[in-house]
XYZ file of C-alpha atoms in Angstrom:
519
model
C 23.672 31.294 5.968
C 23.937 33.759 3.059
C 23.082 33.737 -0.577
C 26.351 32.280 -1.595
C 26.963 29.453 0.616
C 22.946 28.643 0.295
C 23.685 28.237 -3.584
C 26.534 26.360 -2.796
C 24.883 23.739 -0.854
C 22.305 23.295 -3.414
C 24.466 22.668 -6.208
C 26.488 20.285 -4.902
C 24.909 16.890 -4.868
C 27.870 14.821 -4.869
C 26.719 13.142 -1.636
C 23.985 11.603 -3.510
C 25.899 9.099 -5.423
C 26.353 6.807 -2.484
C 22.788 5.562 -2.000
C 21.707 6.460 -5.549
C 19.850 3.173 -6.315
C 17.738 3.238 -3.178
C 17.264 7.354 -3.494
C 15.920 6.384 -7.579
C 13.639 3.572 -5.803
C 12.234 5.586 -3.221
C 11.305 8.784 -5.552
C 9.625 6.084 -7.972
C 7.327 4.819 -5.153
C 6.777 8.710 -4.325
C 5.982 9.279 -7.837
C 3.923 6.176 -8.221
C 1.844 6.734 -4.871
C 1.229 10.286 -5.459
C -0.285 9.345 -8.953
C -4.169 8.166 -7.450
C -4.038 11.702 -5.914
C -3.443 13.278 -8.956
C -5.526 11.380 -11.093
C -8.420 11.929 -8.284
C -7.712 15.307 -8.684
C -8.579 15.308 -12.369
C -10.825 13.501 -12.607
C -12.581 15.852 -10.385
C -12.093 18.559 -12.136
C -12.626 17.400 -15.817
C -15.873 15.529 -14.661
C -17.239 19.196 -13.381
C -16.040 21.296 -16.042
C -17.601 18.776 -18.682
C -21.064 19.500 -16.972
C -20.080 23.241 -16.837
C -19.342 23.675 -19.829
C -20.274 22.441 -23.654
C -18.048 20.546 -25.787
C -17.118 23.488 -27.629
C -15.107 25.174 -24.870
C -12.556 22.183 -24.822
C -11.978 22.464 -28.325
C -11.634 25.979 -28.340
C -9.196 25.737 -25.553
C -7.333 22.858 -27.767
C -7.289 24.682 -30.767
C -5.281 27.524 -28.838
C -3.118 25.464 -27.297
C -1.892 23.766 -30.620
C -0.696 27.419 -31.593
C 0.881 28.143 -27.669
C 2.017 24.523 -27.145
C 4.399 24.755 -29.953
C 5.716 28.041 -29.188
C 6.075 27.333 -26.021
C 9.086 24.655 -27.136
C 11.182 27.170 -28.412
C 10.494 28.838 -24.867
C 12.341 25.767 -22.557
C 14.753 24.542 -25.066
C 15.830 21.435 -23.162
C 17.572 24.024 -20.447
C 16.078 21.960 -17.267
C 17.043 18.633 -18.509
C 20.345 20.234 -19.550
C 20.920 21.066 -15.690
C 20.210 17.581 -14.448
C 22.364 15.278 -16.685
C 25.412 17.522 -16.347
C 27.740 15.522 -14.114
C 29.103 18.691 -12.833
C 27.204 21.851 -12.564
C 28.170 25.724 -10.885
C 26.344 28.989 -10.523
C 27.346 30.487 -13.771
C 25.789 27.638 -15.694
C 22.587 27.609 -13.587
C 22.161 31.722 -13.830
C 23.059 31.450 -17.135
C 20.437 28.995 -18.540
C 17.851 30.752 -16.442
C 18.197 34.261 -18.176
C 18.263 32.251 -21.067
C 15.578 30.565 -20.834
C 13.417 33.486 -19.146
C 14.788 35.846 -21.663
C 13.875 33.884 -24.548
C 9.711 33.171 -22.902
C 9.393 37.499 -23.075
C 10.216 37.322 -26.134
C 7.736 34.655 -27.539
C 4.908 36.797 -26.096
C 4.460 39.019 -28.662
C 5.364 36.267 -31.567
C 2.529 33.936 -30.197
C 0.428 36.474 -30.151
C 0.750 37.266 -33.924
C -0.249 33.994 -34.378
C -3.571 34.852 -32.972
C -5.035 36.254 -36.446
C -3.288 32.902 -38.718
C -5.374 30.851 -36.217
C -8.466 32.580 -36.401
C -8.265 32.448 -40.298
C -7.162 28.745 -40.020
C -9.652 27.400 -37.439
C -12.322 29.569 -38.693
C -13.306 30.904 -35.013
C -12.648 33.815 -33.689
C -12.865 33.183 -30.428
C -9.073 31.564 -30.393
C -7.620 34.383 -30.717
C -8.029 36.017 -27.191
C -7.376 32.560 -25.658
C -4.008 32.559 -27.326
C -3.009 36.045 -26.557
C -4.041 35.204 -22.483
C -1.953 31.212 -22.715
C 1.019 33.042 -23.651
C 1.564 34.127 -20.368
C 2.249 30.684 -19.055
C 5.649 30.992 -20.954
C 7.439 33.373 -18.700
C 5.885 31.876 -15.613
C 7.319 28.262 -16.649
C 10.487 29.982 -17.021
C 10.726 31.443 -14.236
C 10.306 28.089 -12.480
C 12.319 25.782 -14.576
C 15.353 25.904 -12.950
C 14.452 25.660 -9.586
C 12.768 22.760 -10.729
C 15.984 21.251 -12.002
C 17.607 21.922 -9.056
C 14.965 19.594 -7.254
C 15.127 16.829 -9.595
C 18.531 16.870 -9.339
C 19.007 16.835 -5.471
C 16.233 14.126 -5.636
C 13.728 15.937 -3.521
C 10.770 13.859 -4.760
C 8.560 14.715 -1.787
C 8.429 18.367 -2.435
C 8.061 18.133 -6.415
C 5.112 15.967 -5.703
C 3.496 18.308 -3.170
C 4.212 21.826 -4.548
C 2.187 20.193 -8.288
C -0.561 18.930 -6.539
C -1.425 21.649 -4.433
C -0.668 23.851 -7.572
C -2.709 21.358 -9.587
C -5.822 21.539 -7.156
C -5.616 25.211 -6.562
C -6.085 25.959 -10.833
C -9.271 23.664 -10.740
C -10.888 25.049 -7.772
C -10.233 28.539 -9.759
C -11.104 27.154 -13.031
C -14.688 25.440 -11.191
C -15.535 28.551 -9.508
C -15.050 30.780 -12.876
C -16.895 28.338 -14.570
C -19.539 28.129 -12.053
C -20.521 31.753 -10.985
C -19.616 33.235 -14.475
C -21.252 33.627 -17.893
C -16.663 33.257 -19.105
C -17.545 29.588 -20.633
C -14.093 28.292 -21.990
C -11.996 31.125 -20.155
C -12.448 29.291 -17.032
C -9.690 26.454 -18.839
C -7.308 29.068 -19.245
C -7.955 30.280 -15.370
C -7.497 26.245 -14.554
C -4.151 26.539 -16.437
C -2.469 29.519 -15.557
C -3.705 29.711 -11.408
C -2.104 26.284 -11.422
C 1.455 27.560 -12.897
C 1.516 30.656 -10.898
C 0.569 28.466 -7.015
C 3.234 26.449 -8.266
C 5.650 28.520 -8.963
C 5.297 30.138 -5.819
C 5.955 26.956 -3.723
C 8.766 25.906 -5.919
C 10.479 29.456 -5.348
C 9.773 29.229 -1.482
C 11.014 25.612 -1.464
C 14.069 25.678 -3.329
C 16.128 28.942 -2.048
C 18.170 29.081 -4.779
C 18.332 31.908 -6.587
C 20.271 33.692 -9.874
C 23.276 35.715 -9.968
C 25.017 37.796 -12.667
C 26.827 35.384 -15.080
C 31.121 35.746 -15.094
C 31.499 32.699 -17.231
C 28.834 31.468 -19.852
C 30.638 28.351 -20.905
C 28.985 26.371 -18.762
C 25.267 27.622 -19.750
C 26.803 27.557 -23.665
C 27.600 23.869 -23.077
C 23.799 23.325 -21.606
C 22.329 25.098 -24.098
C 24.427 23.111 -27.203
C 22.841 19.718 -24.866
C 19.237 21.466 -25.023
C 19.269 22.710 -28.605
C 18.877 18.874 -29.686
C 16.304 17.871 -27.157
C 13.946 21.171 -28.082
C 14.534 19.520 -31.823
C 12.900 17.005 -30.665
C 10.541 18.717 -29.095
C 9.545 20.949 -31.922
C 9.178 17.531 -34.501
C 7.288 15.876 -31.722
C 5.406 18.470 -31.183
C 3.353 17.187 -34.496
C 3.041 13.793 -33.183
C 1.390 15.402 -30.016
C -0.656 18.277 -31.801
C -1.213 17.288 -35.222
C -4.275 14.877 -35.032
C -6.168 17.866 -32.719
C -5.261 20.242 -36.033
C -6.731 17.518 -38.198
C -9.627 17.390 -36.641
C -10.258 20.674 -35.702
C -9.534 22.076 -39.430
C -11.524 19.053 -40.744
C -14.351 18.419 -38.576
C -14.760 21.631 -36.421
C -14.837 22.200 -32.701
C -17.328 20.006 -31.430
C -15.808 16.886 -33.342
C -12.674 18.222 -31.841
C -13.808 18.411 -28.333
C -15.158 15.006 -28.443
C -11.282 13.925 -29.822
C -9.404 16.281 -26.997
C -11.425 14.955 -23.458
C -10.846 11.300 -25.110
C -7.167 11.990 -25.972
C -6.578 14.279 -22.610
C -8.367 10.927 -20.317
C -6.446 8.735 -22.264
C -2.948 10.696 -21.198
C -3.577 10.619 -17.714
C -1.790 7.293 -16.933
C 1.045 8.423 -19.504
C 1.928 11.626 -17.504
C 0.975 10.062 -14.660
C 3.318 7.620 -14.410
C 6.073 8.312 -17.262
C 5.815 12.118 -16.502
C 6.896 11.645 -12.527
C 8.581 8.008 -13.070
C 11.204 10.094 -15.578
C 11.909 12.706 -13.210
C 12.851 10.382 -10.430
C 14.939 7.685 -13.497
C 16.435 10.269 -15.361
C 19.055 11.956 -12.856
C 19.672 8.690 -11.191
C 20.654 7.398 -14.767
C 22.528 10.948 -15.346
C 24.677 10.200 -12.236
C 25.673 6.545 -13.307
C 26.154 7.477 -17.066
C 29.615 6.439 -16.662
C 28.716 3.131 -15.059
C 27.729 1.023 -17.401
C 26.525 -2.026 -15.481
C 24.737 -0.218 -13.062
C 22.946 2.136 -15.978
C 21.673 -1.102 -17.253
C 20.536 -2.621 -14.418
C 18.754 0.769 -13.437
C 17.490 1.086 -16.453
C 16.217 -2.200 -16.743
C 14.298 -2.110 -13.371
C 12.450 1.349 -13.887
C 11.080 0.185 -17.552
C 9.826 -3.164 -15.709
C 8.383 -1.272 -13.141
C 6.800 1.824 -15.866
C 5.581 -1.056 -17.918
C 3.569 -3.267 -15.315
C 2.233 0.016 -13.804
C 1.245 0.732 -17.434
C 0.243 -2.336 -19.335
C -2.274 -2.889 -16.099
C -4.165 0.593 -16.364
C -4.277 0.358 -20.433
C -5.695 -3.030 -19.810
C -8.478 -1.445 -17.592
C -9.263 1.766 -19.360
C -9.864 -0.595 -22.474
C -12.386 -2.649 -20.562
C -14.403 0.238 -18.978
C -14.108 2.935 -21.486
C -17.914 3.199 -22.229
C -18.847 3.549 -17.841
C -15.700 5.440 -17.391
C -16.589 8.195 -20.417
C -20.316 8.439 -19.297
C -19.386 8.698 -15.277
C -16.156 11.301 -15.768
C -18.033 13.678 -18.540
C -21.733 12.382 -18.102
C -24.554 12.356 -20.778
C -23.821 12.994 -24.849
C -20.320 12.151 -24.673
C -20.729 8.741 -25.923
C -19.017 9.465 -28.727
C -15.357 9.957 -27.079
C -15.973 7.167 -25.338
C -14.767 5.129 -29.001
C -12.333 7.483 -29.279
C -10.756 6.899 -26.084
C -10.760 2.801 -26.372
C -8.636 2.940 -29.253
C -6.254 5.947 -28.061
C -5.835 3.242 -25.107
C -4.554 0.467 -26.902
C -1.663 3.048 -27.904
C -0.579 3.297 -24.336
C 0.929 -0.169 -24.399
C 3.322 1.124 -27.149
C 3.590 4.895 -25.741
C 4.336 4.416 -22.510
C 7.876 2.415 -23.392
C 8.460 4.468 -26.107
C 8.551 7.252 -24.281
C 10.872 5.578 -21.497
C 13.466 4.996 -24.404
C 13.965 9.107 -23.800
C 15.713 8.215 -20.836
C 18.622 6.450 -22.912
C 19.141 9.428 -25.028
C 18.732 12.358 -22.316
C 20.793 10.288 -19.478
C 23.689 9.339 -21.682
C 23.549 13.310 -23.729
C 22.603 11.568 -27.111
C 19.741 14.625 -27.611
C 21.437 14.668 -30.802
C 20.388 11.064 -31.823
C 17.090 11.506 -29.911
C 16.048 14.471 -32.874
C 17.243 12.004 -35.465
C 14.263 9.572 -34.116
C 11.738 12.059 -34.379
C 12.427 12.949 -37.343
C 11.714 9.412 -38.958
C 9.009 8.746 -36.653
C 6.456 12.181 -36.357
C 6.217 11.824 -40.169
C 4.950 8.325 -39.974
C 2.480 9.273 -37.570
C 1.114 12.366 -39.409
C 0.991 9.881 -42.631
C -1.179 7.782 -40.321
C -3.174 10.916 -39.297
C -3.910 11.954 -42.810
C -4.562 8.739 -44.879
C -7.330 8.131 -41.904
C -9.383 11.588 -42.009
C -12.030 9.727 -44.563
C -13.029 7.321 -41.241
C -13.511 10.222 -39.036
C -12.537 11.131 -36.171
C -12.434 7.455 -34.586
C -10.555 6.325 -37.452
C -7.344 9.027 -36.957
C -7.899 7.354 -33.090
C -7.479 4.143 -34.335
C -4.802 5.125 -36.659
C -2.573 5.867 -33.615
C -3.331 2.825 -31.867
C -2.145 1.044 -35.089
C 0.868 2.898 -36.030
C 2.146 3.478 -32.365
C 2.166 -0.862 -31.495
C 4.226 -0.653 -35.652
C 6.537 1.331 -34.357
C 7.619 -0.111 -30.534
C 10.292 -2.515 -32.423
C 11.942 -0.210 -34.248
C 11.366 2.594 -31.848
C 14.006 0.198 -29.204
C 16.147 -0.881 -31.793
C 17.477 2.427 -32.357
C 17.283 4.195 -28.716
C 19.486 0.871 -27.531
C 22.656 1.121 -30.236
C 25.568 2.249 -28.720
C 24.089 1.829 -25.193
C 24.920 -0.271 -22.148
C 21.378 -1.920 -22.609
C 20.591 -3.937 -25.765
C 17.652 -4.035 -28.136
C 17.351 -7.755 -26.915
C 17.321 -6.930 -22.973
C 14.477 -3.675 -23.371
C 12.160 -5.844 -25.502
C 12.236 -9.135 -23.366
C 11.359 -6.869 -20.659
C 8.422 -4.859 -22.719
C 6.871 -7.366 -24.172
C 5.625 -10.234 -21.991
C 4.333 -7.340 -20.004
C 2.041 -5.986 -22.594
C 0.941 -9.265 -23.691
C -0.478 -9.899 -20.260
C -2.021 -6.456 -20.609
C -3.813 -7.381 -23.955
C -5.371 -10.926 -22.311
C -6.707 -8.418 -19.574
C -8.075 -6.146 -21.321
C -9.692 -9.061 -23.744
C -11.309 -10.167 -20.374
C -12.419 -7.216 -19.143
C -14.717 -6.015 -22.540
C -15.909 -9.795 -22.146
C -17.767 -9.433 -19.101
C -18.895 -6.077 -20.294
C -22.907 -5.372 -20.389
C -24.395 -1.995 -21.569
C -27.529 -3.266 -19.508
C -25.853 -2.755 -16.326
C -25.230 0.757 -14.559
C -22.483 2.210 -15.121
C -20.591 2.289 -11.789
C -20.998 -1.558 -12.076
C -19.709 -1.943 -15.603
C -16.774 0.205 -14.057
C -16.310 -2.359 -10.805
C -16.650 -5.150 -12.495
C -14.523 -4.464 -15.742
C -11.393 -3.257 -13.692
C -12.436 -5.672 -11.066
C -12.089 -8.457 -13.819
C -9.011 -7.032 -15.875
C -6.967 -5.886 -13.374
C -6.582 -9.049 -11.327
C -6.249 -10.946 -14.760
C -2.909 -8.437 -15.212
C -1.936 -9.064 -11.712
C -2.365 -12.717 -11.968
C -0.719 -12.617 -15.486
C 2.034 -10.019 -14.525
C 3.074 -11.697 -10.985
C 3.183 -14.776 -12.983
C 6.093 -13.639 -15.935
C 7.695 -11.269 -13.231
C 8.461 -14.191 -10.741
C 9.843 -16.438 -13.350
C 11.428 -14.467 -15.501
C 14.934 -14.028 -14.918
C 15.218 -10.964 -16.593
C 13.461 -9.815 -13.660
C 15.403 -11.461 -10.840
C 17.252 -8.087 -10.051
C 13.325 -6.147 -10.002
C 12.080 -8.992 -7.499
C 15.153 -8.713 -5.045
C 15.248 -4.686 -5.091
C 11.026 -5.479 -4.341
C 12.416 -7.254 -1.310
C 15.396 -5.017 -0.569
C 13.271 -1.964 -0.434
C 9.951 -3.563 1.135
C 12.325 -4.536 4.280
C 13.641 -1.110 4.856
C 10.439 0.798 4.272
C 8.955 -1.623 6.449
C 12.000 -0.551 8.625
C 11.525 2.563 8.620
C 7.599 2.352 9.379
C 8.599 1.090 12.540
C 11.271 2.981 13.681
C 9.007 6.080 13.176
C 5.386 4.125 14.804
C 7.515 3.188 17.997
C 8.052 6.668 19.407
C 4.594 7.596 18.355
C 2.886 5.070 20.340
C 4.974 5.535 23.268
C 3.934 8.869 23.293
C 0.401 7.708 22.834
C 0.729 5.429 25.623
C 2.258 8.407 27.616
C -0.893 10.770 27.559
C -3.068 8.175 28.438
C -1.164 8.027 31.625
């Protein structure tokens, strides 16, 4: 087959719209099952590098990545989301956005690193400057990547997305462990962790996805992406401050070791938001793109991924409230005590954070980026107001700040992601909240059978033991009576029979063979 017709065939995903709901179903269970892997993973690694290395490192390593994270926006500008929610797409548009968007990340080298000296002067350390000038070479190698990454999420190959980052992900902590480990580098092993695990991936996604670039003819296709992107990096930029600003807070305010403290709390407590939102929005968000002019079946999708996002994610906020103290002194072991506060209240955000960041699949499905930057633009500010009138109680204070002004915000946060939609404000929240409320009556049981007395392993046991099956309990409860979750309970069925199907079909000729060699 040559280069053209190979493009061809990759671009064309027309023949997924037949089996689109069951094809959205299965890549959310892929998602969802490849999660404990992941997390596994990380916790691995964090747990070593936390006895590797001193508190210091991580907030060095955060400091520089406030500077690189938010150049790095300007670097994607929405160009891979741009390529999935197109109904129609061709080669020119594809090429196009890539020499865009790899264009644009050589360029940003050079700016970010004349940021270095503004950071050193601002954070007082001179030690971030170096790490910034290395992290700036993750922008060309996401580049380079991003639209063979597309290309997967759109043809909904949610096995091979799922392998190719977690083989990526486990190859940059082996490299990060080993630097740490056999070197006198300290914090350089992070940015080893970071950029080995960008550069294995991007290897597997090239060698997995054939596509490849061509020169451009016509750039009104990649003109139309990029007018679609332009909003979403908005977005990206404002929202940048929601995600960065509290780690600039603290680190101008309190210095790195306060900061480092903040970071591991805030980076444990975004685990089960990447986790699940991260891979649960890659599966949702081109199944949505391909029914956008489908009303009835948009909302009914819709509704079924945020009921299955929110019990995945009311349940593990529940438990990481009730073991935070075991959980903080097992991951990073002795004198982090002090995160471990840090991270109970940056939990109680997730059961407002992890909807709020599903309502991005409205905008980006349905191509209202445009009303998606309006948000963020009423809602970072709020947030950094938070931030700032809590730096007098600390660092656990601008924690609990978030946890406060995140659950303020849910309400409002639906009411205007759902206008003009095929879902209303109404259908979202009755699905949200009876969900989180079960969360917050398992979480209140969990810290009740909590004893400081006890080792820690057995506070952790017995405090996800004890919340988790009061969410299940709970959860199974409102989901089988509710009717707003009669469609969720028959697809449950629907798909349990023909995985269950398939199990079989695939463990017959197996065992036959088994039974063969015995003979």
């Amino acid at each position: 087959m040559n280069r053209h017709e190979s493009n061809r065939r990759i671009l064309n995903t027309d023949h997924l719209n037949r089996d689109i709901g069951q094809r959205a179903a299965r890549g959310s269970i892929i998602a969802v099952a490849a999660q404990p892997i992941r997390m596994l993973i990380q916790f691995f690694i964090t747990a070593v590098m936390a006895r590797l290395l001193e508190p210091d490192a991580f907030g060095l390593v955060a400091m520089a990545a406030a500077v690189t994270g938010f150049v790095a926006l300007f670097s994607e500008l929405g160009l891979t989301s741009a390529t999935v929610q197109r109904g129609q797409i061709d080669q020119d548009m594809v090429s196009g956005l890539f020499f865009i968007g790899f264009g644009i990340s050589l360029v940003l080298v050079p700016i970010v690193c004349a940021f270095a000296p503004i950071a050193v002067w601002f954070f007082n350390d001179s030690r971030v400057s170096g790490l910034i000038m290395v992290m700036s070479l993750s922008f060309p190698l996401a580049a380079l990547g991003s639209q063979h990454t597309a290309l997967l999420l759109r043809s909904m190959r949610w096995m091979t997305l799922q392998w190719t980052g977690l083989v990526g992900h486990a190859a940059g902590g082996v490299a990060g462990i080993l630097v740490a480990w056999k070197t006198d580098l300290g914090y350089w092993s992070l940015a080893v962790t970071a950029l080995v695990a960008q550069i294995v991936t991007l290897a597997l996604i090239w060698t997995t996805c054939p596509w490849r670039p061509s020169l451009v003819s016509d750039w009104r296709g990649a003109r139309s992406g990029l007018h679609f992107g332009a909003y979403l990096a908005g977005f990206s930029v404002v929202n940048f401050f929601h995600r960065q600003l509290d780690n600039i807070i603290v680190g101008w305010r309190f210095g790195a070791t306060e900061l480092g403290f903040y970071s591991r709390g805030y980076q444990l407590m975004l685990l089960p938001l990447n986790l699940f939102n991260g891979p649960l929005s890659a599966a949702i968000e081109p199944s949505l793109s391909r029914l956008q002019n489908e009303p009835e079946r948009w909302r009914q999708a819709f509704l079924d991924a945020l009921g299955l996002l929110m019990f995945l994610g009311a349940g593990t906020a529940a438990c990481l409230i009730a073991v935070s103290d075991p959980l903080i002194a097992i991951v990073y072991g002795p004198g982090w005590d002090k995160a471990a506060t840090i991270f109970q209240w940056l939990a109680v955000s997730l059961f407002a954070g992890i909807p709020m960041n599903a309502s991005g699949w409205i905008y980006i499905s349905l191509g209202k980026t445009r009303r998606m930057f309006i948000w963020s633009l009423i809602f970072v500010p709020i947030v950094g107001l938070g931030f700032l009138l809590a730096i007098p109680y600390g660092v656990v204070g601008i924690a609990a700040s978030y946890a406060i002004t995140m659950n303020l915000l849910l309400l409002p946060c639906f009411a205007f992601a759902t206008r003009g939609s095929p879902v209303s404000f109404i259908d979202a929240i009755k699905v949200i909240l009876p969900l989180a409320a079960c969360g917050v009556v398992a979480a209140m049981a969990g810290v009740s059978v909590s004893d400081p007395a006890r080792h820690h392993f057995v506070q952790l046991l017995l405090g996800s033991l004890v919340s988790g099956s009061v969410f299940v309990v709970l959860a199974g409860c409102v989901i089988m009576k509710a009717n707003v979750y009669r469609e969720i309970r028959s697809r449950i069925v629907v798909l349990s029979r023909g995985l269950a199907a398939e199990l079989k079909s695939r463990s017959i000729p197996l065992l036959a063979r088994l039974r063969a060699n015995r003979k």
